[in-house]
Coordinates of C-alpha atoms in Angstrom, one line a residue:
Chain A
M1 CA 12.1 -39.4 -16.0
I2 CA 9.1 -38.5 -18.1
E3 CA 5.9 -40.4 -17.7
F4 CA 2.4 -40.0 -19.2
E5 CA -0.6 -41.7 -17.6
D6 CA -3.8 -41.8 -19.6
V7 CA -3.1 -38.3 -21.0
T8 CA -5.6 -36.6 -23.1
Y9 CA -5.0 -33.2 -24.8
G10 CA -7.3 -31.3 -27.1
Y11 CA -7.7 -27.9 -28.7
G12 CA -11.1 -26.4 -28.4
G13 CA -12.8 -29.6 -27.1
A14 CA -11.7 -31.9 -29.9
P15 CA -9.0 -34.4 -28.6
L16 CA -5.7 -34.4 -30.4
L17 CA -4.2 -37.0 -28.1
A18 CA -6.3 -39.5 -26.2
D19 CA -5.4 -41.8 -23.3
V20 CA -1.7 -41.7 -24.0
S21 CA 0.5 -43.6 -21.6
L22 CA 4.3 -43.4 -22.1
R23 CA 7.4 -43.8 -20.0
L24 CA 10.8 -42.5 -21.1
A25 CA 13.4 -44.5 -19.2
P26 CA 16.9 -43.1 -18.6
G27 CA 19.2 -43.9 -21.6
S28 CA 16.4 -44.9 -23.9
F29 CA 16.0 -43.9 -27.5
H30 CA 12.5 -43.2 -29.0
F31 CA 11.2 -42.2 -32.3
L32 CA 7.8 -40.6 -32.5
T33 CA 6.1 -40.8 -35.9
G34 CA 2.8 -40.2 -37.4
P35 CA 1.2 -38.2 -40.2
S36 CA 1.4 -34.4 -40.2
G37 CA -1.0 -32.9 -37.6
A38 CA -1.2 -36.2 -35.7
G39 CA 0.0 -34.5 -32.5
K40 CA 3.8 -35.2 -32.5
T41 CA 4.7 -31.7 -31.6
T42 CA 1.9 -31.5 -29.0
L43 CA 3.2 -34.6 -27.3
L44 CA 6.7 -33.2 -27.2
K45 CA 5.4 -29.9 -25.8
L46 CA 3.7 -31.9 -23.0
C47 CA 7.1 -33.5 -22.3
Y48 CA 8.7 -30.2 -21.6
G49 CA 5.9 -28.4 -19.9
E50 CA 4.9 -26.1 -22.7
L51 CA 1.4 -27.6 -22.6
I52 CA -0.6 -29.0 -19.7
A53 CA -2.7 -32.2 -20.3
S54 CA -6.5 -31.7 -20.4
Q55 CA -6.8 -35.1 -18.6
G56 CA -4.5 -37.7 -17.1
R57 CA -1.1 -37.0 -15.5
V58 CA 2.3 -36.0 -16.9
T59 CA 5.1 -36.5 -14.5
L60 CA 8.4 -34.7 -15.3
F61 CA 11.3 -35.8 -13.2
G62 CA 9.0 -37.0 -10.4
Q63 CA 6.8 -33.8 -10.3
D64 CA 3.3 -33.6 -11.6
A65 CA 3.3 -31.1 -14.4
R66 CA 0.0 -29.6 -13.3
T67 CA 1.4 -28.5 -10.0
M68 CA 4.6 -26.9 -11.4
T69 CA 5.1 -23.2 -11.0
R70 CA 6.7 -21.2 -13.9
D71 CA 10.0 -21.3 -12.0
D72 CA 9.7 -25.1 -11.6
V73 CA 9.1 -25.4 -15.4
A74 CA 12.2 -23.2 -16.0
M75 CA 14.3 -25.4 -13.8
M76 CA 13.0 -28.5 -15.4
R77 CA 13.9 -27.3 -18.8
R78 CA 17.5 -27.0 -17.8
R79 CA 17.4 -30.8 -17.6
I80 CA 15.8 -31.2 -21.0
G81 CA 17.4 -30.1 -24.3
V82 CA 14.9 -29.2 -27.0
V83 CA 15.7 -29.1 -30.7
H84 CA 12.7 -27.2 -31.9
Q85 CA 11.1 -27.6 -35.3
D86 CA 11.8 -24.0 -36.3
Q87 CA 15.0 -23.8 -34.3
Q88 CA 14.2 -20.6 -32.5
F89 CA 17.4 -18.5 -32.2
L90 CA 18.0 -15.0 -31.2
D91 CA 19.0 -13.5 -34.5
H92 CA 20.9 -10.5 -33.0
L93 CA 23.3 -12.9 -31.1
S94 CA 26.1 -14.8 -32.7
V95 CA 26.0 -18.6 -33.0
V96 CA 28.3 -19.0 -30.1
E97 CA 26.2 -16.7 -28.0
N98 CA 23.1 -18.6 -28.9
L99 CA 24.7 -21.9 -28.0
S100 CA 25.7 -20.6 -24.6
L101 CA 22.3 -19.0 -23.9
P102 CA 21.1 -21.9 -21.6
L103 CA 24.3 -21.4 -19.6
T104 CA 23.8 -17.6 -19.5
V105 CA 20.2 -17.8 -18.3
S106 CA 21.1 -20.3 -15.6
G107 CA 24.1 -18.3 -14.4
R108 CA 26.5 -21.1 -15.2
T109 CA 29.8 -20.9 -17.0
T110 CA 31.6 -23.6 -19.0
P111 CA 35.3 -23.6 -19.9
Q112 CA 35.9 -21.9 -23.3
G113 CA 37.6 -25.1 -24.4
D114 CA 34.5 -27.2 -23.8
L115 CA 32.3 -24.8 -25.8
E116 CA 34.8 -24.8 -28.7
E117 CA 34.9 -28.6 -28.5
L118 CA 31.1 -28.7 -28.7
I119 CA 31.1 -26.3 -31.7
R120 CA 33.7 -28.5 -33.4
W121 CA 31.7 -31.6 -32.6
V122 CA 28.7 -30.2 -34.5
G123 CA 31.0 -28.9 -37.3
L124 CA 30.3 -25.2 -36.8
E125 CA 33.8 -24.0 -36.0
N126 CA 33.8 -21.7 -39.0
Q127 CA 30.4 -20.2 -38.2
A128 CA 30.8 -19.6 -34.5
Q129 CA 30.8 -15.8 -34.9
A130 CA 28.1 -15.8 -37.6
H131 CA 24.5 -14.8 -36.9
P132 CA 21.7 -17.4 -37.3
P133 CA 20.2 -15.8 -40.5
E134 CA 23.6 -16.4 -42.2
L135 CA 23.4 -20.2 -41.6
S136 CA 22.1 -22.9 -43.9
G137 CA 19.3 -25.2 -42.8
G138 CA 21.7 -27.9 -41.8
E139 CA 23.9 -25.6 -39.9
R140 CA 21.0 -24.2 -38.0
Q141 CA 19.8 -27.7 -37.1
R142 CA 23.3 -28.5 -35.8
A143 CA 23.4 -25.3 -33.9
A144 CA 20.1 -26.1 -32.4
L145 CA 21.3 -29.5 -31.3
A146 CA 24.5 -28.0 -29.8
R147 CA 22.4 -25.5 -27.8
A148 CA 20.1 -28.3 -26.7
I149 CA 23.0 -30.3 -25.2
V150 CA 25.3 -27.5 -23.9
M151 CA 23.8 -27.9 -20.4
S152 CA 24.4 -31.7 -20.6
P153 CA 20.7 -32.4 -20.1
E154 CA 19.4 -35.8 -19.2
V155 CA 16.8 -35.8 -21.9
I156 CA 16.9 -34.5 -25.5
L157 CA 13.7 -33.9 -27.4
A158 CA 14.0 -33.2 -31.1
D159 CA 11.0 -32.1 -33.3
E160 CA 11.6 -32.9 -37.0
P161 CA 15.3 -32.2 -36.7
T162 CA 16.0 -33.3 -40.2
G163 CA 12.9 -31.6 -41.7
N164 CA 14.9 -29.0 -43.7
V165 CA 18.1 -30.8 -44.6
D166 CA 19.3 -33.2 -47.2
W167 CA 19.8 -36.9 -46.6
E168 CA 23.5 -36.6 -45.9
M169 CA 23.0 -34.0 -43.3
S170 CA 20.1 -36.1 -41.8
L171 CA 22.5 -39.0 -41.3
R172 CA 25.1 -36.7 -39.8
L173 CA 22.5 -35.3 -37.3
L174 CA 21.3 -38.9 -36.5
K175 CA 24.9 -39.9 -35.9
L176 CA 25.3 -37.1 -33.3
M177 CA 22.0 -38.2 -31.6
V178 CA 23.2 -41.8 -31.5
E179 CA 26.5 -40.7 -29.9
L180 CA 24.6 -38.7 -27.3
N181 CA 22.5 -41.7 -26.5
K182 CA 25.6 -43.8 -26.1
M183 CA 26.7 -41.2 -23.5
G184 CA 23.6 -42.1 -21.6
K185 CA 21.2 -39.4 -22.7
T186 CA 17.5 -40.2 -23.2
I187 CA 16.5 -39.3 -26.7
M188 CA 13.1 -38.8 -28.3
I189 CA 12.9 -37.7 -32.0
A190 CA 9.6 -36.8 -33.6
T191 CA 9.9 -37.4 -37.4
H192 CA 7.9 -38.6 -40.3
D193 CA 11.1 -39.7 -42.1
L194 CA 10.8 -43.5 -42.0
N195 CA 14.2 -43.9 -43.8
L196 CA 15.8 -42.1 -41.0
I197 CA 14.2 -44.4 -38.4
R198 CA 15.3 -47.5 -40.4
S199 CA 18.8 -46.1 -40.5
A200 CA 18.8 -45.4 -36.8
K201 CA 17.7 -48.9 -35.9
Q202 CA 20.8 -50.3 -37.5
Q203 CA 22.9 -48.2 -35.1
V204 CA 20.9 -48.2 -31.9
Q205 CA 18.2 -50.0 -30.1
A206 CA 15.3 -47.6 -30.6
R207 CA 11.6 -47.8 -29.8
V208 CA 9.3 -46.5 -32.4
L209 CA 6.0 -45.0 -31.4
R210 CA 3.3 -43.9 -33.7
I211 CA 0.4 -41.6 -33.2
S212 CA -2.6 -42.8 -35.0
N213 CA -6.3 -41.8 -34.5
H214 CA -5.2 -39.7 -31.5
R215 CA -3.7 -42.7 -29.7
L216 CA -0.1 -43.7 -29.2
Q217 CA 0.9 -47.1 -30.4
L218 CA 4.1 -49.1 -30.7
A219 CA 5.0 -49.2 -34.4
G220 CA 5.0 -52.5 -36.3
A221 CA 8.0 -54.7 -37.2
D222 CA 8.3 -53.0 -40.6
L223 CA 10.0 -50.2 -38.7
Chain B
M1 CA 18.6 -10.7 1.3
N2 CA 17.2 -11.9 -2.0
R3 CA 15.9 -8.4 -2.7
L4 CA 19.2 -6.9 -1.8
S5 CA 21.1 -9.3 -4.1
G6 CA 18.5 -8.6 -6.8
L7 CA 19.0 -4.9 -6.5
L8 CA 22.8 -5.3 -6.6
Q9 CA 22.5 -7.5 -9.7
L10 CA 20.3 -4.7 -11.2
I11 CA 22.9 -2.1 -10.5
T12 CA 26.0 -4.0 -11.5
G13 CA 24.3 -5.7 -14.4
D14 CA 25.4 -8.6 -16.5
A15 CA 26.8 -7.7 -19.9
Q16 CA 25.8 -11.1 -21.5
A17 CA 22.3 -10.9 -20.0
D18 CA 21.9 -7.3 -21.2
R19 CA 22.6 -8.5 -24.8
V20 CA 19.8 -11.1 -24.6
V21 CA 17.2 -8.4 -25.3
P22 CA 17.8 -6.7 -28.7
P23 CA 18.1 -2.9 -28.8
T24 CA 14.7 -1.2 -28.9
G25 CA 15.3 2.1 -30.5
F26 CA 11.9 3.7 -30.4
T27 CA 10.9 2.8 -26.9
A28 CA 14.4 3.7 -25.7
R29 CA 14.0 7.3 -27.1
L30 CA 10.5 7.5 -25.8
T31 CA 11.5 6.6 -22.3
L32 CA 14.5 8.9 -22.3
F33 CA 12.4 11.9 -23.6
A34 CA 9.4 11.2 -21.2
S35 CA 11.7 10.9 -18.2
A36 CA 13.6 14.0 -19.1
A37 CA 10.4 16.1 -19.7
M38 CA 8.8 14.8 -16.5
A39 CA 11.9 15.5 -14.4
F40 CA 12.0 19.1 -15.9
L41 CA 8.4 19.6 -14.8
T42 CA 9.0 18.1 -11.4
V43 CA 11.8 20.6 -10.8
F44 CA 9.3 23.5 -11.3
A45 CA 6.6 21.8 -9.3
L46 CA 9.1 21.3 -6.5
A47 CA 10.3 25.0 -6.7
L48 CA 6.7 26.1 -6.6
S49 CA 6.0 24.0 -3.6
L50 CA 9.1 25.2 -1.7
A51 CA 8.5 28.8 -2.6
T52 CA 4.9 28.8 -1.5
G53 CA 6.0 27.1 1.7
R54 CA 8.4 29.9 2.4
L55 CA 5.8 32.5 1.4
A56 CA 3.2 31.1 3.8
E57 CA 5.8 31.0 6.6
N58 CA 6.9 34.6 5.9
W59 CA 3.3 36.0 5.8
S60 CA 2.4 34.0 8.8
S61 CA 5.3 35.2 11.0
A62 CA 5.4 38.8 9.6
L63 CA 1.7 39.5 10.2
A64 CA 1.2 37.3 13.3
H65 CA 3.1 39.6 15.7
S66 CA 1.8 43.0 14.7
S67 CA -1.6 44.7 15.0
T68 CA -3.1 48.1 14.2
I69 CA -5.5 50.2 16.3
R70 CA -7.5 52.8 14.3
V71 CA -8.9 55.7 16.3
S72 CA -11.8 57.6 14.7
A73 CA -13.5 60.2 16.8
P74 CA -15.3 63.5 16.5
E75 CA -12.9 66.5 16.2
G76 CA -11.4 67.5 19.5
Q77 CA -11.7 63.9 20.9
V78 CA -9.2 62.2 18.8
E79 CA -6.1 63.0 20.9
A80 CA -7.8 62.2 24.1
Q81 CA -8.9 58.8 22.8
V82 CA -5.4 58.1 21.4
L83 CA -4.0 58.7 24.9
A84 CA -6.6 56.5 26.4
V85 CA -5.7 53.7 24.0
M86 CA -2.0 54.1 24.8
D87 CA -2.8 53.9 28.5
V88 CA -4.8 50.7 27.9
L89 CA -2.0 49.2 25.9
E90 CA 0.6 49.9 28.5
T91 CA -1.3 47.8 31.0
T92 CA -2.2 45.0 28.6
P93 CA -0.2 41.8 29.0
G94 CA 1.3 40.6 25.8
I95 CA 2.0 44.0 24.2
A96 CA 5.7 44.5 23.6
D97 CA 5.5 47.9 22.0
A98 CA 2.9 50.5 20.8
R99 CA 3.4 53.7 19.0
V100 CA 1.3 56.3 17.2
L101 CA 2.1 56.7 13.6
T102 CA 3.4 60.2 12.8
D103 CA 1.6 62.5 10.2
D104 CA 4.4 61.8 7.8
E105 CA 4.1 58.1 8.1
Q106 CA 0.3 58.3 7.6
R107 CA 0.8 60.6 4.6
R108 CA 3.2 58.1 3.1
L109 CA 0.6 55.3 3.6
L110 CA -2.1 57.3 1.9
E111 CA 0.1 58.7 -0.8
P112 CA -0.6 55.9 -3.4
W113 CA -4.3 56.8 -3.3
F114 CA -4.4 60.6 -2.6
G115 CA -1.1 61.9 -4.0
P116 CA 1.8 63.6 -2.2
D117 CA 0.1 66.9 -1.1
L118 CA -2.5 65.5 1.1
P119 CA -3.7 68.1 3.7
L120 CA -3.9 65.6 6.5
D121 CA -4.8 68.1 9.2
T122 CA -8.0 69.2 7.3
L123 CA -9.3 65.7 6.7
P124 CA -11.0 63.4 9.2
V125 CA -8.3 60.8 8.8
P126 CA -8.2 58.3 11.7
R127 CA -5.0 58.0 13.8
L128 CA -3.2 54.7 13.6
I129 CA -1.4 53.0 16.4
E130 CA 1.1 50.2 15.6
V131 CA 1.1 47.5 18.1
T132 CA 3.8 44.8 18.4
E133 CA 3.1 41.7 20.4
T134 CA 5.3 39.6 22.6
A135 CA 5.9 36.0 21.6
E136 CA 3.0 34.9 23.9
G137 CA 0.6 37.5 22.3
Y138 CA -2.3 39.2 23.9
D139 CA -5.9 38.5 24.4
A140 CA -7.6 40.2 21.5
A141 CA -11.2 39.8 22.8
G142 CA -10.2 41.2 26.2
L143 CA -8.4 44.2 24.6
R144 CA -11.4 44.9 22.3
A145 CA -13.7 45.0 25.4
R146 CA -11.4 47.4 27.3
L147 CA -11.0 49.7 24.2
A148 CA -14.8 49.8 23.8
G149 CA -15.0 51.1 27.4
E150 CA -12.0 53.5 27.4
A151 CA -11.9 54.7 23.8
P152 CA -15.1 54.0 21.9
G153 CA -13.6 55.3 18.6
A154 CA -10.8 52.7 18.7
V155 CA -10.9 49.6 16.5
L156 CA -8.4 46.8 16.8
D157 CA -7.2 45.1 13.6
D158 CA -5.1 42.1 14.5
H159 CA -4.6 41.2 10.8
T160 CA -6.3 37.9 11.2
R161 CA -8.7 38.6 8.3
W162 CA -5.7 39.4 6.0
R163 CA -3.4 36.8 7.3
E164 CA -5.6 33.7 7.3
P165 CA -6.7 33.7 3.6
L166 CA -3.1 34.5 2.5
V167 CA -1.6 31.7 4.5
R168 CA -4.4 29.4 3.4
A169 CA -3.8 30.3 -0.3
A170 CA -0.1 29.7 0.1
D171 CA -0.7 26.3 1.8
R172 CA -3.1 25.3 -1.0
L173 CA -0.5 26.3 -3.6
R174 CA 2.1 24.2 -1.8
M175 CA -0.4 21.3 -1.7
L176 CA -1.0 21.7 -5.4
G177 CA 2.7 21.6 -6.1
L178 CA 3.0 18.3 -4.2
V179 CA -0.1 16.9 -6.0
S180 CA 1.5 17.9 -9.3
I181 CA 4.7 16.0 -8.3
L182 CA 2.6 12.9 -7.6
L183 CA 0.7 13.3 -10.8
I184 CA 4.0 13.6 -12.7
A185 CA 5.3 10.5 -11.0
A186 CA 2.1 8.6 -11.9
T187 CA 2.2 9.8 -15.5
T188 CA 5.9 8.8 -15.8
A189 CA 4.9 5.3 -14.5
V190 CA 2.1 5.0 -17.0
M191 CA 4.4 6.1 -19.9
I192 CA 7.2 3.7 -18.9
T193 CA 4.7 0.9 -18.4
L194 CA 3.4 1.5 -22.0
A195 CA 6.9 1.7 -23.4
A196 CA 8.0 -1.5 -21.6
S197 CA 4.8 -3.3 -22.6
A198 CA 5.4 -2.4 -26.2
A199 CA 9.0 -3.6 -25.9
L200 CA 7.8 -6.9 -24.3
A201 CA 5.2 -7.4 -27.0
A202 CA 7.8 -6.7 -29.7
N203 CA 10.2 -9.3 -28.1
A204 CA 7.7 -12.2 -27.9
Q205 CA 10.1 -14.4 -29.8
V206 CA 13.0 -13.5 -27.4
I207 CA 10.8 -14.4 -24.5
R208 CA 9.8 -17.7 -26.1
V209 CA 13.4 -18.7 -26.8
L210 CA 14.5 -17.7 -23.3
R211 CA 11.8 -19.8 -21.8
L212 CA 12.7 -22.7 -24.0
V213 CA 16.3 -22.7 -22.7
G214 CA 15.2 -22.5 -19.1
A215 CA 15.1 -18.8 -18.2
R216 CA 13.1 -18.0 -15.1
D217 CA 10.6 -15.1 -15.2
A218 CA 12.8 -13.1 -12.9
Y219 CA 15.7 -13.3 -15.3
I220 CA 13.6 -12.3 -18.3
A221 CA 12.0 -9.4 -16.4
R222 CA 15.4 -8.2 -15.1
A223 CA 16.7 -7.8 -18.6
F224 CA 13.9 -5.4 -19.4
V225 CA 13.7 -3.8 -15.9
R226 CA 17.4 -2.9 -15.9
R227 CA 17.2 -1.3 -19.3
Y228 CA 14.2 0.9 -18.5
T229 CA 15.4 1.8 -15.1
L230 CA 18.7 3.0 -16.5
R231 CA 17.0 4.9 -19.3
A232 CA 14.6 6.6 -16.8
L233 CA 17.6 7.5 -14.6
T234 CA 19.5 9.0 -17.5
G235 CA 16.5 10.9 -18.9
A236 CA 15.6 12.2 -15.4
A237 CA 19.2 13.3 -14.7
V238 CA 19.2 15.4 -18.0
G239 CA 15.7 16.8 -17.3
T240 CA 16.6 17.7 -13.7
A241 CA 19.9 19.4 -14.8
L242 CA 18.0 21.5 -17.4
G243 CA 15.3 22.4 -14.9
M244 CA 17.8 23.5 -12.3
V245 CA 19.6 25.7 -14.9
A246 CA 16.2 27.2 -15.9
I247 CA 15.4 28.0 -12.2
L248 CA 18.9 29.4 -11.8
L249 CA 18.2 31.8 -14.7
L250 CA 15.0 33.2 -13.2
P251 CA 15.2 36.8 -11.9
K252 CA 16.5 37.0 -8.4
A253 CA 14.3 37.8 -5.5
D254 CA 14.9 41.1 -3.7
A255 CA 13.5 43.0 -0.8
T256 CA 10.5 44.1 -2.8
G257 CA 10.4 40.9 -4.7
T258 CA 7.1 39.3 -5.5
F259 CA 6.1 35.7 -5.4
L260 CA 7.3 35.0 -9.0
T261 CA 10.8 36.5 -8.4
G262 CA 11.0 34.3 -5.3
L263 CA 10.3 31.1 -7.2
G264 CA 13.4 29.0 -6.8
F265 CA 15.5 27.1 -4.3
Q266 CA 17.4 28.5 -1.4
G267 CA 20.4 27.0 0.4
P268 CA 20.0 23.3 1.1
G269 CA 16.8 23.5 -0.9
W270 CA 19.0 23.0 -4.0
L271 CA 19.5 19.4 -2.8
W272 CA 15.9 18.5 -3.3
P273 CA 16.0 18.3 -7.1
L274 CA 18.9 15.9 -6.8
T275 CA 16.4 13.3 -5.4
I276 CA 14.4 13.4 -8.7
P277 CA 16.6 11.1 -10.9
P278 CA 16.8 8.3 -8.3
L279 CA 13.1 8.6 -7.6
A280 CA 12.4 8.4 -11.4
A281 CA 14.5 5.3 -11.5
V282 CA 12.5 3.8 -8.6
V283 CA 9.3 4.6 -10.4
A284 CA 10.6 3.1 -13.7
F285 CA 11.9 0.0 -11.8
A286 CA 8.5 -0.6 -10.2
A287 CA 6.5 0.1 -13.4
T288 CA 8.6 -2.0 -15.7
R289 CA 8.8 -4.9 -13.2
R290 CA 5.1 -4.9 -12.8
A291 CA 4.5 -4.7 -16.6
A292 CA 7.1 -7.4 -17.3
F293 CA 5.7 -9.9 -14.8
A294 CA 2.1 -9.2 -15.9
T295 CA 3.1 -9.9 -19.6
L296 CA 5.1 -13.0 -18.6
R297 CA 2.1 -14.3 -16.6
E298 CA -0.2 -13.7 -19.6
R299 CA 2.2 -15.6 -21.9
S300 CA 2.5 -18.6 -19.7

């Protein structure tokens, strides 16, 4: 699905990621960890075509990311749900309109019942008509997750999805991710919350990757 | 086929897609005002162009088929030379009619300069012969040569030296009117491009989110293009209507009317201004589309 071969990426000549090789197999669950500024967000952006590798090759659904046109990238993103670090909503639209945005832009429709079920699943049935600025941090994260999966994507990438929420909400979001993985979705979560990773490993078989000194490594048994 | 479906989508619109871009108050008002003002000016440029076209045609046809022969000769020879000229004209191909102006007619011609009591018989005023050509016209050079032989005091004036500069000036005015319309269209395009670019820059976050959820450039561009095209169409419709009313209120042309009183539309000419709003929409469509794709390319 997503494959990195000796990928290097740097800003202004200094490498942030060096010789990264990675393969996200269908149905797999990955955590990506590392200190702040290690390159977790950059690696995720490489996964959904927001950035292009300086060296090496990133293959997204069988296509070399370097050869993708902007339309190719748009079509590819309909197969990847992204839960962004800062959520990124359109504040002038209601929650339900934001959730259905991926459907709107791709010209698809979904039965109203399915959308309501999704909103209930993330526990936002009372906030459906509210606007994003009116939501709490946890509600925004759940709304972002709902928007990421509304197109039933094959891959879900989440960047610090529990960054702004309390532990209880973190566990609730994790539970939703685990449920999605059990439905066959490939999941990759970038987080520096080691407790969250430990909790997840009790529920699902997850691979933990760590970025250290610009390189990607498999994390130790302590995780 | 794709272009056709794209145009249909643009016209019919998509309520949900329209809502994706938040309302942009300032640029909306700017586009409406600019389109209305430009359409108003275009109506006048069009009226000027059409009026000068009519004027050039009138001058050209009115003066093209008439000539004047002026006979100046020593006292006692004038009448003989006038008769000689008339004889020449009778046998000249291309002459439909020729007649000697009466004293009264000549007095009326000179009245603006010399007053009503001009003693025409005591002054050496040349006699004038009005010549009307056939549709085929006559050979001016040949006629001049014959007149020089038969009536040396006769001078042929075929109005060429009057007609040509007038027609040339009218043609130039018409051309200037058309150039003005093109300049107005270009200025409209520039202003709409600036307004659309400002709106695109102000909506960088919207573009980022739309791309994140898989929107293609064509979808994002369409949301902006549709909005600006409709604004330009609305503004131009208002400006055109106001321009047409203003033209309608101009003083009417009459038989002695000058160029200014003749400025306006006549008959089917009133249909021309109706093409301004759709053309403004086409200009806005092209300008916004170009600005949108350029911005999206820069942001990729």
